[in-house]
Coordinates of C-alpha atoms in Angstrom, one line a residue:
M826 CA 46.7 37.1 17.0
P827 CA 44.2 39.9 17.6
R828 CA 42.7 40.0 21.1
L829 CA 39.0 39.5 19.9
L830 CA 40.0 36.5 17.8
R831 CA 41.8 35.0 20.9
Y832 CA 38.6 35.4 22.9
V833 CA 36.5 33.7 20.2
V834 CA 38.9 30.7 20.0
A835 CA 39.0 30.4 23.8
I836 CA 35.2 30.4 24.0
F837 CA 34.9 27.8 21.2
I838 CA 37.5 25.5 22.9
A839 CA 35.6 25.8 26.2
M840 CA 32.3 24.9 24.6
I841 CA 33.8 21.8 23.0
T842 CA 35.4 20.8 26.3
L843 CA 32.0 21.2 28.1
H844 CA 30.2 19.2 25.5
Y845 CA 32.7 16.4 25.8
I846 CA 32.5 16.3 29.6
L847 CA 28.6 16.4 29.5
S848 CA 28.6 13.6 26.9
L849 CA 30.7 11.4 29.2
T850 CA 28.8 12.1 32.4
H851 CA 25.1 12.6 31.3
D852 CA 23.4 9.9 29.3
Q853 CA 20.3 12.0 28.5
Y854 CA 22.5 14.8 27.1
R855 CA 24.5 12.3 25.0
E856 CA 21.3 10.8 23.6
A857 CA 19.8 14.1 22.8
T858 CA 22.8 15.4 20.9
S859 CA 23.7 12.2 19.1
L860 CA 24.0 12.6 15.3
S861 CA 21.8 9.5 14.9
K862 CA 19.0 11.5 16.6
F863 CA 18.8 13.7 13.5
T864 CA 19.4 11.1 10.8
A865 CA 17.0 8.5 12.2
P866 CA 13.9 9.6 10.3
Y867 CA 15.7 9.2 7.0
F868 CA 17.1 5.8 7.9
Q869 CA 13.6 4.7 8.9
D870 CA 12.4 5.7 5.5
E871 CA 15.1 3.7 3.9
E872 CA 14.1 0.6 5.9
L873 CA 10.5 1.1 5.0
L874 CA 11.3 1.5 1.4
G875 CA 13.2 -1.8 1.5
E876 CA 10.3 -3.9 2.9
E877 CA 8.9 -6.6 0.6
E878 CA 5.2 -6.2 -0.2
E879 CA 3.2 -9.2 1.2
D880 CA 0.4 -10.5 -0.9
L881 CA -3.1 -9.2 0.1
L882 CA -1.9 -7.6 3.3
D883 CA -2.7 -4.1 4.4
E884 CA 0.4 -2.1 3.5
S885 CA 0.7 1.5 4.4
F886 CA 3.5 3.6 3.0
N887 CA 4.0 7.3 3.7
P888 CA 7.3 8.8 4.7
A889 CA 5.5 11.8 6.0
H890 CA 4.2 9.7 9.0
N891 CA 7.7 8.4 10.0
E892 CA 8.6 11.5 12.0
P893 CA 9.9 11.2 15.6
D894 CA 7.2 11.7 18.2
D895 CA 8.4 15.2 19.1
S896 CA 8.1 16.5 15.5
P897 CA 5.7 19.3 14.8
P898 CA 2.2 18.3 13.5
A899 CA 1.6 18.1 9.8
V900 CA 0.0 21.0 8.1
F901 CA -2.7 18.8 6.5
P902 CA -4.8 16.1 8.2
S903 CA -3.1 12.7 8.2
N904 CA -6.2 10.4 8.5
N905 CA -9.9 10.3 9.3
A906 CA -9.2 10.6 13.0
Y907 CA -8.0 14.2 12.4
N908 CA -11.6 15.2 11.7
Q909 CA -14.3 13.2 13.4
S910 CA -16.9 14.5 11.0
L911 CA -15.4 12.7 8.0
A912 CA -17.2 9.8 6.5
N913 CA -15.8 6.3 6.6
A914 CA -14.4 6.6 3.0
T915 CA -11.4 6.2 0.8
F916 CA -10.2 6.9 -2.7
V917 CA -9.6 3.8 -4.8
M918 CA -7.2 3.5 -7.7
L919 CA -6.7 0.4 -9.8
V920 CA -3.3 1.1 -11.4
R921 CA -0.1 -0.5 -12.7
N922 CA 3.5 0.6 -12.2
S923 CA 3.6 1.9 -15.7
D924 CA 0.8 4.3 -14.7
L925 CA 3.1 6.2 -12.3
D926 CA 3.0 9.6 -14.1
G927 CA -0.7 9.4 -14.7
T928 CA -1.3 8.4 -11.0
I929 CA 0.8 11.3 -9.8
S930 CA -1.1 13.7 -12.0
S931 CA -4.5 12.5 -10.8
I932 CA -3.6 12.6 -7.1
R933 CA -2.0 16.0 -7.4
A934 CA -5.2 17.4 -9.0
L935 CA -7.4 15.7 -6.4
E936 CA -5.3 17.0 -3.5
D937 CA -5.2 20.5 -4.9
R938 CA -8.9 20.8 -5.6
F939 CA -10.3 18.8 -2.6
N940 CA -8.4 16.4 -0.4
S941 CA -5.8 18.7 1.1
K942 CA -8.8 20.2 3.0
F943 CA -10.1 16.9 4.2
G944 CA -7.4 14.2 4.4
Y945 CA -9.3 11.1 3.1
P946 CA -7.0 8.0 2.7
Y947 CA -6.1 6.3 -0.5
V948 CA -6.1 2.6 -1.5
L949 CA -4.1 1.7 -4.6
L950 CA -4.5 -1.8 -6.1
N951 CA -2.3 -3.5 -8.6
D952 CA -2.1 -7.0 -10.2
E953 CA 1.6 -7.0 -9.6
P954 CA 3.7 -5.7 -6.7
F955 CA 4.2 -2.0 -6.6
T956 CA 7.8 -0.8 -7.1
T957 CA 9.6 1.1 -4.4
E958 CA 9.9 4.0 -6.7
F959 CA 6.1 4.1 -7.4
K960 CA 5.3 4.0 -3.7
R961 CA 7.9 6.6 -2.8
R962 CA 6.8 9.1 -5.4
V963 CA 3.1 8.7 -5.0
S964 CA 3.3 8.9 -1.2
A965 CA 5.1 12.2 -1.3
L966 CA 2.1 13.9 -2.8
T967 CA -0.1 13.8 0.3
F968 CA -0.1 13.7 4.1
S969 CA -3.1 11.3 3.9
K970 CA -2.8 7.7 4.7
M971 CA -2.0 5.6 1.7
K972 CA -2.2 1.8 1.3
F973 CA -0.9 -0.4 -1.5
G974 CA -2.5 -3.8 -2.2
L975 CA -1.9 -6.7 -4.5
I976 CA -5.0 -8.1 -6.2
P977 CA -5.2 -11.9 -5.8
K978 CA -4.5 -13.7 -9.0
E979 CA -7.7 -15.7 -8.7
H980 CA -9.6 -12.4 -8.8
W981 CA -7.7 -11.1 -11.8
S982 CA -7.3 -14.3 -13.9
Q983 CA -9.8 -15.5 -16.4
P984 CA -12.1 -18.1 -14.5
D985 CA -11.5 -21.7 -15.3
W986 CA -15.1 -22.2 -16.5
I987 CA -14.5 -19.8 -19.5
N988 CA -13.9 -21.5 -22.8
E989 CA -10.7 -19.9 -23.9
E990 CA -11.1 -20.9 -27.5
K991 CA -14.4 -19.1 -27.6
A992 CA -13.1 -16.1 -25.6
S993 CA -10.0 -15.8 -27.8
E994 CA -12.1 -15.8 -31.0
A995 CA -14.3 -13.0 -29.5
R996 CA -11.2 -10.9 -28.8
K997 CA -9.9 -11.4 -32.3
Q998 CA -13.2 -10.3 -33.8
M999 CA -13.4 -7.2 -31.6
Q1000 CA -9.8 -6.3 -32.3
A1001 CA -10.4 -6.6 -36.0
A1002 CA -13.4 -4.3 -35.6
N1003 CA -11.3 -1.7 -33.8
V1004 CA -13.4 -2.0 -30.6
K1005 CA -11.6 -0.2 -27.8
Y1006 CA -9.8 -2.8 -25.5
G1007 CA -11.4 -5.5 -27.7
G1008 CA -8.3 -7.7 -27.7
S1009 CA -7.4 -7.2 -24.0
V1010 CA -7.8 -10.0 -21.4
A1011 CA -6.5 -7.6 -18.7
Y1012 CA -9.2 -5.0 -19.4
R1013 CA -11.9 -7.7 -19.1
S1014 CA -10.4 -8.9 -15.8
M1015 CA -10.5 -5.3 -14.6
C1016 CA -14.1 -5.0 -15.5
R1017 CA -14.9 -8.2 -13.7
F1018 CA -13.0 -7.2 -10.6
N1019 CA -15.3 -5.7 -8.0
S1020 CA -14.8 -3.8 -4.8
G1021 CA -14.1 -6.8 -2.6
H1022 CA -10.4 -6.4 -1.9
K1023 CA -9.3 -6.9 1.7
L1024 CA -7.9 -3.3 2.0
L1025 CA -11.4 -2.0 1.2
Q1026 CA -13.3 -4.0 3.8
Q1027 CA -12.9 -1.4 6.5
Y1028 CA -14.5 1.4 4.5
K1029 CA -18.1 2.1 3.6
W1030 CA -17.7 4.7 0.9
Y1031 CA -15.3 4.9 -2.1
W1032 CA -14.4 7.4 -4.7
R1033 CA -12.9 5.8 -7.8
V1034 CA -10.0 7.6 -9.4
E1035 CA -8.2 6.8 -12.6
P1036 CA -4.7 7.8 -13.8
N1037 CA -4.5 10.9 -16.0
V1038 CA -7.8 12.5 -15.0
K1039 CA -8.4 16.1 -14.3
F1040 CA -10.4 17.9 -11.6
Y1041 CA -11.2 21.4 -12.7
C1042 CA -13.1 23.0 -9.8
N1043 CA -12.5 23.5 -6.1
I1044 CA -14.6 21.0 -4.1
D1045 CA -15.3 22.8 -0.8
N1046 CA -18.1 20.5 0.4
D1047 CA -17.5 16.9 1.2
P1048 CA -19.2 14.6 -1.4
F1049 CA -19.0 11.6 0.9
K1050 CA -20.9 13.4 3.7
Y1051 CA -23.4 14.7 1.2
M1052 CA -24.1 11.2 0.1
E1053 CA -24.3 9.9 3.6
E1054 CA -26.6 12.7 4.9
N1055 CA -29.0 12.6 2.0
N1056 CA -29.5 8.9 1.6
K1057 CA -27.6 8.7 -1.7
V1058 CA -25.9 5.5 -2.8
Y1059 CA -24.3 6.1 -6.2
G1060 CA -22.9 9.4 -7.6
F1061 CA -21.7 10.2 -11.2
T1062 CA -20.6 13.1 -13.4
I1063 CA -20.7 11.7 -16.9
A1064 CA -23.2 9.4 -18.6
V1065 CA -22.5 7.8 -22.1
Y1066 CA -23.7 5.2 -24.5
E1067 CA -21.9 1.8 -24.5
I1068 CA -20.4 0.3 -27.6
P1069 CA -23.1 -2.1 -29.0
A1070 CA -20.6 -4.9 -30.0
T1071 CA -19.4 -5.2 -26.4
I1072 CA -22.7 -6.0 -24.8
R1073 CA -24.8 -8.0 -27.3
S1074 CA -26.0 -10.6 -24.7
L1075 CA -25.9 -8.4 -21.6
W1076 CA -29.6 -7.3 -21.5
P1077 CA -31.0 -10.8 -22.1
A1078 CA -28.9 -11.9 -19.1
V1079 CA -30.3 -9.0 -17.1
T1080 CA -33.9 -9.8 -18.0
D1081 CA -33.4 -13.4 -17.0
F1082 CA -32.2 -12.2 -13.6
I1083 CA -35.1 -9.9 -13.2
K1084 CA -37.5 -12.8 -13.8
E1085 CA -35.7 -15.0 -11.4
H1086 CA -35.3 -12.4 -8.6
P1087 CA -38.1 -9.8 -8.7
E1088 CA -37.6 -9.3 -5.0
Y1089 CA -34.5 -7.3 -5.7
I1090 CA -36.1 -4.8 -8.0
A1091 CA -36.6 -1.5 -6.1
D1092 CA -39.9 0.4 -6.1
D1093 CA -39.5 3.8 -7.8
N1094 CA -36.3 2.7 -9.5
A1095 CA -34.4 4.2 -12.5
M1096 CA -35.4 1.7 -15.2
G1097 CA -36.6 4.7 -17.2
F1098 CA -33.0 5.9 -17.6
I1099 CA -31.6 2.7 -19.1
S1100 CA -34.7 1.5 -21.1
D1101 CA -37.1 3.4 -23.3
N1102 CA -39.7 0.7 -23.3
N1103 CA -40.0 -0.4 -19.6
G1104 CA -37.3 -3.0 -19.8
L1105 CA -38.0 -4.6 -23.2
T1106 CA -34.6 -3.4 -24.5
Y1107 CA -31.5 -1.6 -23.2
N1108 CA -30.8 1.8 -24.6
R1109 CA -27.0 1.4 -23.8
C1110 CA -26.9 4.4 -21.4
H1111 CA -24.6 4.0 -18.4
F1112 CA -22.8 6.1 -15.8
W1113 CA -19.1 6.4 -16.8
S1114 CA -17.6 4.5 -13.9
N1115 CA -14.0 5.9 -14.1
F1116 CA -15.6 8.4 -11.8
E1117 CA -18.0 7.1 -9.3
I1118 CA -18.7 7.7 -5.6
A1119 CA -20.6 4.9 -4.0
D1120 CA -21.6 3.1 -0.9
M1121 CA -19.7 -0.2 -1.0
D1122 CA -22.4 -1.9 1.2
F1123 CA -24.5 -1.8 -2.0
W1124 CA -21.9 -3.8 -4.0
R1125 CA -21.5 -6.2 -1.0
G1126 CA -25.3 -6.6 -0.5
P1127 CA -27.4 -9.6 -1.6
A1128 CA -28.9 -8.0 -4.7
Y1129 CA -25.7 -7.0 -6.4
S1130 CA -23.8 -10.1 -5.2
A1131 CA -26.5 -12.3 -6.8
F1132 CA -26.6 -10.2 -9.9
F1133 CA -22.8 -10.3 -10.4
D1134 CA -22.7 -14.0 -9.9
H1135 CA -25.5 -14.5 -12.4
L1136 CA -23.7 -12.3 -15.0
D1137 CA -20.3 -13.9 -14.3
L1138 CA -21.6 -17.4 -15.0
H1139 CA -22.9 -16.2 -18.4
G1140 CA -19.2 -15.5 -19.3
G1141 CA -20.0 -12.2 -21.1
F1142 CA -17.0 -10.4 -19.4
Y1143 CA -14.8 -12.6 -21.6
Y1144 CA -16.9 -13.9 -24.5
E1145 CA -17.9 -10.3 -25.2
R1146 CA -16.5 -7.3 -23.4
W1147 CA -19.0 -6.4 -20.7
G1148 CA -17.7 -3.4 -18.9
D1149 CA -18.0 -2.6 -15.2
A1150 CA -19.8 0.7 -16.2
P1151 CA -22.9 -0.8 -17.7
V1152 CA -23.0 -3.5 -15.1
H1153 CA -22.8 -1.0 -12.2
S1154 CA -25.2 1.3 -13.9
I1155 CA -27.8 -1.3 -14.6
A1156 CA -27.5 -2.6 -11.0
A1157 CA -27.9 0.9 -9.6
S1158 CA -30.9 1.7 -11.9
L1159 CA -32.7 -1.5 -10.9
F1160 CA -31.9 -2.1 -7.2
L1161 CA -31.9 1.5 -6.0
K1162 CA -34.6 4.1 -5.8
A1163 CA -34.0 6.7 -8.4
D1164 CA -33.5 9.5 -5.8
Q1165 CA -30.6 7.5 -4.4
I1166 CA -28.6 8.2 -7.5
H1167 CA -26.9 11.6 -7.6
F1168 CA -25.4 13.8 -10.4
F1169 CA -22.5 15.8 -9.1
Q1170 CA -23.0 19.0 -11.1
E1171 CA -20.3 20.9 -9.1
I1172 CA -17.4 18.5 -9.8
G1173 CA -15.6 19.5 -12.9
Y1174 CA -13.9 16.4 -14.3
Q1175 CA -12.2 15.0 -17.4
H1176 CA -11.2 11.5 -18.5
D1177 CA -9.7 11.0 -21.9
D1178 CA -11.5 13.4 -24.3
W1179 CA -14.7 13.8 -22.4
A1180 CA -15.2 16.4 -19.6
H1181 CA -18.0 17.5 -17.4
C1182 CA -17.8 21.3 -16.6
P1183 CA -20.5 22.8 -14.4
L1184 CA -22.9 24.7 -16.6
P1185 CA -24.7 27.0 -14.0
N1186 CA -22.5 30.1 -13.8
D1187 CA -22.8 30.5 -10.1
I1188 CA -21.4 27.0 -9.5
W1189 CA -18.7 27.5 -12.1
E1190 CA -17.6 30.8 -10.6
K1191 CA -17.8 29.6 -7.0
G1192 CA -15.6 26.5 -7.8
Q1193 CA -13.0 28.7 -9.6
C1194 CA -13.3 26.2 -12.4
A1195 CA -10.6 25.9 -15.1
C1196 CA -12.8 24.2 -17.6
S1197 CA -14.7 25.6 -20.6
Q1198 CA -18.4 25.4 -20.2
R1199 CA -18.8 25.3 -23.9
G1200 CA -16.6 22.2 -24.0
S1201 CA -18.7 20.2 -21.5
F1202 CA -19.7 16.8 -22.7
D1203 CA -23.1 17.0 -20.9
Y1204 CA -25.2 17.6 -24.1
D1205 CA -22.9 16.1 -26.7
V1206 CA -24.6 13.7 -29.1
S1207 CA -22.8 10.8 -27.4
S1208 CA -23.9 11.8 -23.9
C1209 CA -26.7 10.2 -22.0
K1210 CA -27.1 13.2 -19.7
P1211 CA -30.1 14.5 -21.7
R1212 CA -31.8 11.1 -21.1
W1213 CA -31.1 11.4 -17.4
D1214 CA -32.5 14.9 -17.3
S1215 CA -35.6 13.7 -19.1
F1216 CA -36.0 10.8 -16.8
I1217 CA -35.7 13.0 -13.7
R1218 CA -38.3 15.5 -15.2
S1219 CA -40.7 12.7 -15.9
R1220 CA -40.8 11.8 -12.2
G1221 CA -42.2 15.2 -11.4

């Protein structure tokens, strides 16, 4: 055996012997060099993945947070405590396990364009328990805190005061007329469900996010903080007309409420956006609520709570197909001052076939937007953005 090789072998044997002796005689050394020290984080993830989801309980799931205490800090902020200037806010997604790919796509886009710089948490809600695979894959997208919640069945089921025979007949008629979601009970339950879930109670602000949406521009300024610092309550990017067949009795129910509760109608409100004749009829304009940033204290307040209960007892969520978008929009337009509603020009956004792309060139360029300004829905024949512009101009 060559002399150099003999030296290497001798040194290796000496190191093994020293390691063995130290392991027997020094507990701290044995603990520090144990194989379990290095595999522990992965086994912790396995245990977390195997936990059963408890109904309605606050459940957090993020393998990125299960590192040992001596691990290096994450590159991105992990929660609101990382930056004390953040608002008390969260993203909210109402999704199903079958929406996994679309959920991943939306969160990835949102992280890339905005949240990787801020670290706001997520709350994901489902009417059935999330699968382990869903939680694992979605949680891997961000260092932000992520919570998964189960919607109580009594919040999702058709109320017992609804006449099912009447509701079923309405669904059949809408389905025959090719009304979107016309035959779906689940869609109606989703529209009826409001922002009252236990996991949302700790937050003041929310940003609603749907599966399969796109964010086209960098968002360098915090929309939550803008809303908070400028006395805004409701923010939108797209405004559209509602399908007439889905809301035939909605406005009569609204006018009944206005007569019964004039104390809730705000001075200098936005009635001029939703009605062309001072409230006699509804022009069907609403803010598209698949994107909305709002103060949840507004939805929890006495005006909206009374309004929702009034509409709920009319049964229109099930006898017709009242959507959450017109209900939210009418409430915001009546119970808020007009200047508390904000249009987010700078947020390039797409849901289904409709997209908002910033039209001012300086905003489009600053945001490095990937959308076509010519393809923006803002002034499409189906858009209510021109009505919003006209209403704002009329206020002077």
